[in-house]
Amino acid sequence: FASYYGDHMVLQKEPAGAVVWGYGEPGAAVTVALSGDGGIIIMKKTARVKGPSGTWTTVLDPMDRGGPYALTAGQGSENVTLRDVYFGDVWLCSGQSNMAMTVLQITNASQELAAAARYPYVRVFAAAPARSDVELEDLERIDLPWSVPTAENLGHGNFTYFSAVCWLLGRYLYEALRYPVGLVEAAWGGTPIEAWSSRRALWACGLPEDAGRLAPEAPAPGPALCFAPPLSPALSSDISPRWHLSGPQTPSVLWNAMIHPLLNMTLRGVAWYQGEANAFLHTDRYNCTFPALIADWRWAFHVGSAGQTEPLLPFGFVQLSTYRRQSPDDSFARLRWHQTADLGVVPNARMPGTFMAVAMDLCDERSPYGRRVPGGGGGVPRAQRRNYRIPTPAPLLFLGSIHPRDKQNVAHRLHLGARAVAYGEKGLVFQGPYPTRAVLEVSKGLLNLTYSQELVCRQKDMRAFEVCCSPQPSPCGWLPAPVVAVESRTVTLALAGCGTLVLGLRYAWAEWPCEYESCALYNTRGLPAPPFL
């Protein structure tokens, strides 16, 4: 069998058929048998081994949820049997370090790890970080073969396995679905979207072959990469643009090594948490590169699974959280907007079948994981640790943390989207309120916004809303538009100093828009209103 089939695995249940493949002698016939308790054979398939690759592939008949089953592949007198196999839903989790953060690193880690034993039917598998210049057929290495969850394999180490967002999403889905869930992690910290994109997807956005790299000898690019004011010399070396991009930058190398090998797998959905690296690289291309990646992965998984993975594969993602308090940089805000293809909410016409967890209100200034994350490992290189013992705490506070520890709210918001979009649960509120129209009352200098849902105002923040009213459209002079009143579905803003000309309106447009769970607007279910421009 190929590398990602093993004891304890979950295969995709009906209506799709699970694809199974492996290796053999070219030209030989391989018999694949699925048997239930007591060894009774339920299904038999025969596949021929294709030369020169020496691989065989078969599609099992669609199976109801449940198990355990044994799956045997035999050629001549040789055979291999995988045991404790279940059918359920298989979700792929990918992205950078916030996806790679393990259960060990999050809030209430010890309770979450102790709870693992209560979920024997949520099975976990993790691909090892790997890169390749060519598309690989199979994974080079595996960090965690298919396993029943334990405190040890969910909390192996920092930024290794198993992904907290992935595990919690799977656990919450299991609680809603009550049948087996298989989770496949393929994530690497500090990586831009270009590394996870196929050449096809990059070409669709006009990105050249070497699009992902910041050339080492090039001076740091211009103002988009400006960071905090100069800190102590000991710190500033780590706050250069390259600091964020600690994983592979080269276009397509992670697609080649970590995603392409999985294409034969029949999937139910994808969860994605990535974008921090692109707040410092090709930020304003993300409104193309992200929808292009989604469309390309869908096509590739559909074709790779012989049509078993649905063409509109549900794709959920986490909108960027926060990084540095009081940062004047708006690259996080721009990237959050681009994550929705500049439409503010998903699913939308450019991003059908998607769902999003807003996370900008889950800041975590004291997270110990705010610093550097080498690919596949965590923490700060030993040589630099002494740099962090600086007696002046103020500059450190400014750093904030790019790795908030509250992954429970992230996964909860994501699983609501999955239930609504992937599973079609009717009437489930899975996203926060969004404005549907704006009416200007020129004589009173007020702007009335109508929202899609009942509003809860947690904070009458002076700077939550800003208006652009400069006569020339660019650059815009953004001014605060204080909240005057919040009623059930309307917000009234004061346009002090704006006169009659309002060219733009934006909400929560900052790297760190609010304190923990205290942005201005939420719905009655506690879901935050997403940012908009």
Coordinates of C-alpha atoms in Angstrom, one line a residue:
F1 CA 0.0 0.0 0.0
A2 CA 1.0 3.6 -0.5
S3 CA 2.4 5.4 2.5
Y4 CA -0.8 7.0 3.8
Y5 CA -2.8 3.7 4.1
G6 CA -2.3 1.9 7.4
D7 CA -3.9 0.3 10.4
H8 CA -6.5 2.5 12.2
M9 CA -7.1 4.6 9.1
V10 CA -10.4 6.2 8.1
L11 CA -11.5 5.9 4.5
Q12 CA -14.1 8.2 3.0
K13 CA -17.7 6.8 3.3
E14 CA -20.5 6.9 0.9
P15 CA -21.7 8.5 -1.4
A16 CA -18.1 8.5 -2.6
G17 CA -15.9 5.4 -3.1
A18 CA -12.5 5.4 -1.3
V19 CA -9.5 5.2 -3.6
V20 CA -6.8 2.7 -2.6
W21 CA -3.5 2.4 -4.3
G22 CA -0.1 0.8 -3.7
Y23 CA 3.0 -0.8 -5.3
G24 CA 3.6 -4.1 -7.1
E25 CA 5.5 -5.9 -9.9
P26 CA 4.6 -4.2 -13.2
G27 CA 2.1 -6.3 -15.1
A28 CA 1.0 -8.3 -12.0
A29 CA -2.6 -8.4 -10.8
V30 CA -3.3 -7.2 -7.3
T31 CA -6.4 -8.4 -5.5
V32 CA -7.9 -6.0 -2.9
A33 CA -10.3 -7.5 -0.4
L34 CA -12.3 -5.8 2.3
S35 CA -13.5 -8.0 5.2
G36 CA -15.6 -7.5 8.2
D37 CA -15.7 -9.1 11.7
G38 CA -15.0 -12.8 11.5
G39 CA -13.1 -12.4 8.2
I40 CA -16.1 -12.5 5.9
I41 CA -15.2 -10.9 2.6
I42 CA -17.5 -8.0 1.8
M43 CA -15.9 -6.8 -1.4
K44 CA -13.1 -7.8 -3.8
K45 CA -11.4 -5.7 -6.5
T46 CA -8.6 -6.6 -8.9
A47 CA -6.2 -4.0 -10.2
R48 CA -3.3 -4.4 -12.6
V49 CA 0.1 -2.9 -11.7
K50 CA 1.0 -0.3 -14.2
G51 CA 4.6 0.0 -15.5
P52 CA 7.0 1.9 -15.3
S53 CA 5.7 3.5 -12.0
G54 CA 4.9 0.0 -10.5
T55 CA 1.6 1.3 -9.0
W56 CA -1.9 -0.1 -8.9
T57 CA -5.1 1.8 -8.1
T58 CA -8.6 0.7 -7.3
V59 CA -11.8 2.4 -6.1
L60 CA -13.8 0.6 -3.4
D61 CA -17.6 0.5 -3.7
P62 CA -19.2 3.3 -1.5
M63 CA -19.4 2.0 2.1
D64 CA -21.7 3.1 4.9
R65 CA -20.0 4.7 7.9
G66 CA -18.6 2.4 10.6
G67 CA -16.1 -0.5 11.1
P68 CA -13.8 -2.1 12.0
Y69 CA -12.8 -3.7 8.7
A70 CA -9.6 -5.4 7.4
L71 CA -8.2 -4.4 4.0
T72 CA -5.9 -6.8 2.3
A73 CA -3.9 -6.4 -0.9
G74 CA -2.4 -9.5 -2.4
Q75 CA -0.2 -10.3 -5.4
G76 CA 0.6 -14.0 -5.9
S77 CA 1.5 -15.5 -2.6
E78 CA 2.3 -12.1 -0.9
N79 CA -0.3 -10.1 0.9
V80 CA -0.5 -7.2 3.3
T81 CA -3.5 -6.6 5.6
L82 CA -4.4 -3.3 7.3
R83 CA -6.6 -3.7 10.4
D84 CA -9.0 -1.6 12.4
V85 CA -10.1 0.4 9.3
Y86 CA -13.2 2.6 9.6
F87 CA -15.3 4.4 7.0
G88 CA -16.3 8.0 7.8
D89 CA -15.3 11.5 6.6
V90 CA -11.7 12.5 5.8
W91 CA -10.6 16.1 6.2
L92 CA -7.2 17.5 5.1
C93 CA -5.7 20.2 7.2
S94 CA -3.0 22.4 5.8
G95 CA -1.2 25.7 6.1
Q96 CA 1.5 27.3 8.1
S97 CA 2.5 27.6 11.8
N98 CA -1.0 28.4 13.3
M99 CA -2.2 25.1 11.7
A100 CA 1.0 23.3 12.9
M101 CA 0.6 24.4 16.5
T102 CA 0.0 21.3 18.5
V103 CA -2.6 20.5 21.2
L104 CA 0.3 20.8 23.6
Q105 CA 0.7 24.5 22.9
I106 CA -2.9 25.8 23.3
T107 CA -5.0 27.1 26.2
N108 CA -6.1 24.3 28.6
A109 CA -3.6 21.9 26.9
S110 CA -3.5 19.4 29.7
Q111 CA -7.4 19.0 29.7
E112 CA -7.5 18.8 25.9
L113 CA -4.8 16.1 25.9
A114 CA -6.5 14.2 28.7
A115 CA -9.7 14.2 26.7
A116 CA -8.1 12.5 23.7
A117 CA -9.0 9.0 25.0
R118 CA -12.7 9.9 24.7
Y119 CA -12.5 10.1 20.9
P120 CA -11.2 6.8 19.6
Y121 CA -13.1 7.3 16.3
V122 CA -11.4 10.5 15.4
R123 CA -8.2 9.1 13.8
V124 CA -5.1 11.2 13.0
F125 CA -2.3 11.1 10.4
A126 CA 0.5 13.7 9.9
A127 CA 2.7 14.0 6.8
A128 CA 6.3 15.2 7.7
P129 CA 7.4 18.6 6.4
A130 CA 9.0 17.9 3.0
R131 CA 9.8 19.9 -0.1
S132 CA 10.5 18.8 -3.7
D133 CA 11.2 20.5 -7.0
V134 CA 9.1 17.9 -8.8
E135 CA 5.7 16.5 -8.1
L136 CA 6.0 13.4 -6.0
E137 CA 3.7 10.4 -6.3
D138 CA 3.9 9.4 -2.6
L139 CA 4.9 11.1 0.7
E140 CA 8.7 11.0 1.4
R141 CA 8.2 10.8 5.1
I142 CA 5.4 10.5 7.7
D143 CA 5.5 12.1 11.1
L144 CA 2.5 10.2 12.5
P145 CA 1.1 7.1 10.8
W146 CA -2.7 6.6 11.2
S147 CA -3.3 6.5 14.9
V148 CA -6.0 6.4 17.6
P149 CA -5.5 9.7 19.4
T150 CA -3.5 9.7 22.7
A151 CA -2.1 12.5 24.8
E152 CA 1.3 11.6 23.4
N153 CA 0.5 11.7 19.7
L154 CA -1.6 14.9 20.0
G155 CA 1.0 16.7 21.9
H156 CA 4.3 15.5 20.5
G157 CA 6.1 18.8 20.6
N158 CA 5.9 22.4 19.5
F159 CA 4.8 22.9 15.9
T160 CA 5.2 19.2 15.1
Y161 CA 2.0 17.0 15.5
F162 CA -0.8 17.0 16.0
S163 CA -2.4 20.2 14.8
A164 CA -4.7 21.7 17.5
V165 CA -7.0 23.4 15.0
C166 CA -7.3 20.2 13.0
W167 CA -7.9 18.0 16.0
L168 CA -10.4 20.3 17.6
L169 CA -12.3 20.7 14.2
G170 CA -12.4 16.9 13.9
R171 CA -13.5 16.5 17.4
Y172 CA -16.3 19.1 17.1
L173 CA -17.4 17.5 13.8
Y174 CA -17.5 14.1 15.4
E175 CA -19.7 15.4 18.2
A176 CA -22.1 16.7 15.6
L177 CA -21.9 13.8 13.2
R178 CA -21.4 10.8 15.6
Y179 CA -19.4 8.7 13.1
P180 CA -15.7 8.3 12.4
V181 CA -13.6 11.3 11.2
G182 CA -10.1 10.9 9.7
L183 CA -7.8 13.9 10.0
V184 CA -4.7 14.4 7.7
E185 CA -2.3 17.1 8.6
A186 CA 0.1 18.6 6.0
A187 CA 1.4 21.9 7.4
W188 CA 4.7 23.8 7.6
G189 CA 5.4 27.0 9.6
G190 CA 6.5 30.2 8.0
T191 CA 5.4 29.2 4.5
P192 CA 3.8 31.5 1.8
I193 CA 0.8 30.4 -0.3
E194 CA 3.1 30.2 -3.4
A195 CA 4.9 27.2 -1.9
W196 CA 1.6 25.3 -1.6
S197 CA 0.3 26.3 -5.1
S198 CA 0.9 24.2 -8.2
R199 CA 2.6 25.8 -11.2
R200 CA -0.9 25.9 -12.9
A201 CA -2.4 28.0 -10.0
L202 CA 0.5 30.4 -10.0
W203 CA 0.3 30.9 -13.8
A204 CA -3.4 31.7 -13.4
C205 CA -2.3 34.7 -11.3
G206 CA 0.5 35.7 -13.6
L207 CA 3.2 34.8 -11.1
P208 CA 6.5 33.8 -12.6
E209 CA 8.5 30.7 -11.6
D210 CA 10.5 32.4 -8.9
A211 CA 7.6 34.3 -7.4
G212 CA 7.9 33.1 -3.9
R213 CA 11.4 34.0 -3.0
L214 CA 12.8 37.1 -1.3
A215 CA 16.3 37.0 -2.9
P216 CA 18.8 36.8 -0.1
E217 CA 21.0 39.5 -1.5
A218 CA 18.2 41.9 -2.3
P219 CA 17.6 44.8 0.0
A220 CA 14.4 44.4 2.1
P221 CA 11.5 45.6 -0.1
G222 CA 9.9 49.0 0.5
P223 CA 7.3 50.3 2.9
A224 CA 5.0 47.3 2.8
L225 CA 7.6 45.5 4.9
C226 CA 8.1 48.2 7.5
F227 CA 8.0 46.9 11.0
A228 CA 7.9 48.4 14.4
P229 CA 10.1 51.3 15.1
P230 CA 13.7 50.1 15.6
L231 CA 14.0 48.1 18.8
S232 CA 17.1 47.1 20.6
P233 CA 19.7 45.7 18.2
A234 CA 19.4 42.3 19.8
L235 CA 15.8 42.1 18.7
S236 CA 15.8 43.8 15.4
S237 CA 17.7 41.1 13.6
D238 CA 14.8 38.8 14.2
I239 CA 12.2 41.2 13.0
S240 CA 13.4 41.4 9.5
P241 CA 11.0 40.3 6.8
R242 CA 12.8 37.0 6.4
W243 CA 12.0 36.2 10.1
H244 CA 8.4 35.4 9.2
L245 CA 9.3 33.2 6.3
S246 CA 11.2 30.5 8.1
G247 CA 9.8 27.7 5.9
P248 CA 10.5 27.0 2.2
Q249 CA 9.6 30.0 0.0
T250 CA 10.2 28.4 -3.4
P251 CA 7.0 28.2 -5.5
S252 CA 5.3 24.8 -5.6
V253 CA 7.8 22.9 -3.5
L254 CA 5.2 22.0 -0.8
W255 CA 2.5 21.3 -3.3
N256 CA 5.0 18.9 -4.9
A257 CA 6.0 17.1 -1.8
M258 CA 3.1 17.3 0.6
I259 CA -0.2 17.8 -1.4
H260 CA 0.4 16.2 -4.8
P261 CA 1.1 12.8 -3.2
L262 CA -2.3 12.9 -1.5
L263 CA -4.4 13.6 -4.6
N264 CA -5.6 9.9 -4.9
M265 CA -7.2 10.2 -1.5
T266 CA -11.0 10.6 -1.4
L267 CA -11.7 13.6 0.8
R268 CA -14.7 15.2 2.4
G269 CA -13.2 18.7 3.0
V270 CA -10.2 20.8 3.5
A271 CA -9.3 23.2 6.4
W272 CA -6.6 25.8 5.8
Y273 CA -4.9 28.2 8.2
Q274 CA -2.2 30.3 6.3
G275 CA -1.6 33.8 5.3
E276 CA 0.8 35.3 7.9
A277 CA 3.8 34.8 5.6
N278 CA 1.9 36.6 2.8
A279 CA 1.3 39.7 4.9
F280 CA 5.0 40.2 4.0
L281 CA 5.2 38.7 0.5
H282 CA 2.9 39.4 -2.5
T283 CA 0.2 40.6 -0.1
D284 CA -1.9 42.2 -2.8
R285 CA -1.8 39.1 -5.0
Y286 CA -3.5 37.0 -2.4
N287 CA -7.0 37.9 -3.7
C288 CA -5.9 35.9 -6.8
T289 CA -3.5 33.3 -5.4
F290 CA -5.9 32.1 -2.7
P291 CA -9.0 31.5 -4.9
A292 CA -6.7 30.0 -7.5
L293 CA -5.2 27.6 -5.0
I294 CA -8.8 26.5 -3.9
A295 CA -9.9 26.0 -7.5
D296 CA -6.8 24.1 -8.4
W297 CA -6.8 21.8 -5.3
R298 CA -10.4 21.0 -6.0
W299 CA -9.7 20.1 -9.6
A300 CA -6.6 18.1 -8.7
F301 CA -8.3 16.1 -5.9
H302 CA -11.3 15.4 -8.1
V303 CA -9.2 14.1 -11.0
G304 CA -6.7 12.3 -8.7
S305 CA -9.5 10.4 -7.0
A306 CA -11.1 9.2 -10.3
G307 CA -14.0 11.6 -9.7
Q308 CA -14.7 10.4 -6.1
T309 CA -13.8 13.6 -4.3
E310 CA -16.5 16.1 -5.2
P311 CA -15.6 18.9 -7.7
L312 CA -16.8 21.6 -5.3
L313 CA -14.8 20.1 -2.4
P314 CA -15.8 22.1 0.8
F315 CA -12.9 24.4 1.7
G316 CA -12.8 26.1 5.1
F317 CA -10.2 28.6 6.3
V318 CA -9.2 30.8 9.2
Q319 CA -9.0 34.5 8.6
L320 CA -5.8 35.9 10.1
S321 CA -5.7 36.6 13.8
T322 CA -3.5 39.4 15.2
Y323 CA 0.3 40.0 15.5
R324 CA 1.5 43.3 17.0
R325 CA -0.6 45.7 19.1
Q326 CA -0.6 49.3 17.9
S327 CA 1.1 48.4 14.7
P328 CA 0.6 51.0 12.0
D329 CA 1.0 48.4 9.2
D330 CA -2.2 47.5 7.4
S331 CA -0.8 44.4 5.7
F332 CA -2.7 42.0 8.0
A333 CA -5.9 44.0 7.4
R334 CA -5.4 43.8 3.6
L335 CA -4.6 40.1 3.7
R336 CA -7.8 39.4 5.7
W337 CA -9.8 41.2 3.0
H338 CA -8.0 39.4 0.3
Q339 CA -8.7 36.0 2.0
T340 CA -12.4 36.7 1.0
A341 CA -11.4 37.7 -2.6
D342 CA -12.1 41.3 -1.6
L343 CA -15.8 40.5 -0.9
G344 CA -15.8 40.4 2.9
V345 CA -17.8 37.3 3.4
V346 CA -17.7 33.7 2.1
P347 CA -19.1 31.7 0.4
N348 CA -19.3 34.2 -2.5
A349 CA -19.3 34.2 -6.3
R350 CA -15.5 34.0 -6.5
M351 CA -15.2 31.5 -3.6
P352 CA -18.2 29.1 -3.8
G353 CA -18.4 26.2 -1.3
T354 CA -16.0 27.9 1.2
F355 CA -16.4 28.9 4.9
M356 CA -14.4 31.1 7.1
A357 CA -13.6 31.4 10.9
V358 CA -13.0 35.1 11.8
A359 CA -10.1 35.2 14.4
M360 CA -9.1 38.9 14.6
D361 CA -10.7 39.1 18.1
L362 CA -8.7 36.2 19.5
C363 CA -5.4 38.1 20.2
D364 CA -2.9 36.7 22.7
E365 CA -0.3 39.1 23.7
R366 CA 1.4 36.8 26.2
S367 CA 1.6 33.7 24.0
P368 CA 5.1 32.3 24.4
Y369 CA 5.0 31.3 20.8
G370 CA 5.2 34.7 19.3
R371 CA 8.7 34.5 18.0
R372 CA 10.5 32.5 15.4
V373 CA 9.2 29.2 14.2
P374 CA 11.7 27.2 12.2
G375 CA 10.0 24.8 9.7
G376 CA 8.9 21.6 11.5
G377 CA 10.3 22.7 14.8
G378 CA 9.3 25.4 17.3
G379 CA 10.6 28.0 19.6
V380 CA 13.6 30.3 19.4
P381 CA 17.1 29.0 18.3
R382 CA 19.2 28.6 21.3
A383 CA 21.8 31.1 20.1
Q384 CA 19.1 33.8 20.1
R385 CA 17.4 33.0 23.4
R386 CA 19.5 35.3 25.4
N387 CA 18.2 38.2 23.2
Y388 CA 14.8 37.9 24.8
R389 CA 15.9 38.7 28.3
I390 CA 15.9 42.4 27.8
P391 CA 15.0 44.5 30.8
T392 CA 12.8 47.0 29.0
P393 CA 9.5 45.2 28.5
A394 CA 7.8 47.9 26.4
P395 CA 9.2 47.0 22.9
L396 CA 8.5 43.3 23.6
L397 CA 4.8 44.1 24.3
F398 CA 4.7 45.8 20.9
L399 CA 5.7 42.5 19.4
G400 CA 2.5 40.8 20.5
S401 CA 2.3 37.3 19.2
I402 CA 1.5 35.8 15.9
H403 CA 0.5 32.5 17.5
P404 CA -2.6 32.9 19.7
R405 CA -3.3 30.0 22.0
D406 CA -7.1 30.0 21.9
K407 CA -7.6 27.5 19.1
Q408 CA -10.9 26.2 20.6
N409 CA -12.8 29.3 19.4
V410 CA -11.1 29.1 16.0
A411 CA -12.1 25.5 15.6
H412 CA -15.6 26.1 17.0
R413 CA -16.2 28.9 14.4
L414 CA -14.7 26.7 11.7
H415 CA -16.8 23.7 12.5
L416 CA -20.0 25.8 12.4
G417 CA -19.0 26.7 8.8
A418 CA -18.3 23.1 8.0
R419 CA -21.7 22.0 9.3
A420 CA -23.5 24.7 7.3
V421 CA -21.5 24.6 4.0
A422 CA -20.1 21.1 3.8
Y423 CA -23.0 19.3 5.5
G424 CA -25.8 21.6 4.5
E425 CA -27.2 22.0 8.0
K426 CA -30.2 24.4 7.6
G427 CA -30.7 27.4 9.7
L428 CA -27.3 27.2 11.4
V429 CA -25.7 30.6 12.0
F430 CA -22.1 30.2 11.1
Q431 CA -20.8 33.7 10.5
G432 CA -21.1 37.1 12.1
P433 CA -23.2 40.1 10.9
Y434 CA -22.2 41.9 7.7
P435 CA -23.6 45.3 6.4
T436 CA -26.1 45.0 3.6
R437 CA -26.6 48.7 2.9
A438 CA -25.4 52.2 3.9
V439 CA -27.5 55.4 3.9
L440 CA -26.0 58.8 4.3
E441 CA -27.9 61.5 6.2
V442 CA -26.0 64.5 4.9
S443 CA -27.9 67.1 6.9
K444 CA -27.1 65.5 10.2
G445 CA -23.6 64.2 9.2
L446 CA -24.6 60.6 10.0
L447 CA -24.1 57.3 8.2
N448 CA -26.7 54.5 8.9
L449 CA -25.5 51.0 8.3
T450 CA -28.0 48.1 8.0
Y451 CA -26.7 44.7 9.0
S452 CA -27.7 41.1 8.0
Q453 CA -28.2 40.0 11.6
E454 CA -29.2 41.1 15.1
L455 CA -26.3 43.0 16.6
V456 CA -24.6 42.9 20.0
C457 CA -22.3 45.8 20.6
R458 CA -19.5 44.8 22.9
Q459 CA -17.3 48.0 22.5
K460 CA -18.2 51.5 21.3
D461 CA -14.7 51.8 19.9
M462 CA -13.8 55.2 18.5
R463 CA -11.6 53.7 15.8
A464 CA -13.6 50.6 14.8
F465 CA -15.1 52.4 11.8
E466 CA -13.2 54.8 9.7
V467 CA -14.3 56.9 6.7
C468 CA -12.3 58.1 3.8
C469 CA -13.3 61.6 2.7
S470 CA -10.3 63.1 1.0
P471 CA -11.1 64.8 -2.3
Q472 CA -8.4 62.8 -4.2
P473 CA -9.1 59.1 -3.9
S474 CA -5.5 58.0 -3.2
P475 CA -4.0 58.0 -0.7
C476 CA -7.1 58.2 1.4
G477 CA -7.1 60.2 4.6
W478 CA -9.0 57.8 6.9
L479 CA -10.7 59.4 9.8
P480 CA -12.5 57.7 12.8
A481 CA -16.3 57.6 12.4
P482 CA -17.5 57.2 16.0
V483 CA -20.4 54.9 16.7
V484 CA -23.4 57.1 17.8
A485 CA -26.0 54.3 18.3
V486 CA -26.4 50.6 17.8
E487 CA -30.0 49.2 17.4
S488 CA -31.1 45.7 16.6
R489 CA -29.8 45.7 13.0
T490 CA -28.4 49.2 12.5
V491 CA -25.3 51.1 13.4
T492 CA -25.2 54.9 13.2
L493 CA -21.9 56.6 12.7
A494 CA -20.9 60.2 13.1
L495 CA -19.0 61.6 10.1
A496 CA -17.2 64.3 12.0
G497 CA -15.2 66.5 9.6
C498 CA -16.2 64.6 6.5
G499 CA -18.6 67.0 4.9
T500 CA -20.8 65.6 2.1
L501 CA -18.2 63.4 0.4
V502 CA -17.7 59.9 1.7
L503 CA -15.5 57.8 -0.6
G504 CA -15.0 54.8 1.6
L505 CA -15.8 53.1 4.8
R506 CA -13.9 50.4 6.6
Y507 CA -14.3 48.4 9.8
A508 CA -11.7 46.7 12.1
W509 CA -9.0 47.7 9.6
A510 CA -5.9 47.1 11.8
E511 CA -3.4 44.4 12.6
W512 CA -4.7 44.3 16.2
P513 CA -8.3 45.6 15.9
C514 CA -9.5 45.0 19.4
E515 CA -8.8 43.2 22.7
Y516 CA -9.7 39.6 23.3
E517 CA -13.3 38.8 22.3
S518 CA -14.0 42.6 22.5
C519 CA -14.3 43.8 19.0
A520 CA -17.2 46.3 18.4
L521 CA -19.9 44.1 16.8
Y522 CA -21.0 40.5 17.3
N523 CA -24.2 38.6 16.6
T524 CA -26.3 37.0 19.4
R525 CA -24.4 33.8 19.0
G526 CA -21.1 35.5 19.9
L527 CA -19.7 35.4 16.3
P528 CA -17.7 38.6 15.4
A529 CA -18.6 40.9 12.5
P530 CA -15.9 40.4 9.9
P531 CA -13.7 43.3 8.8
F532 CA -14.6 45.1 5.5
L533 CA -13.5 47.9 3.2

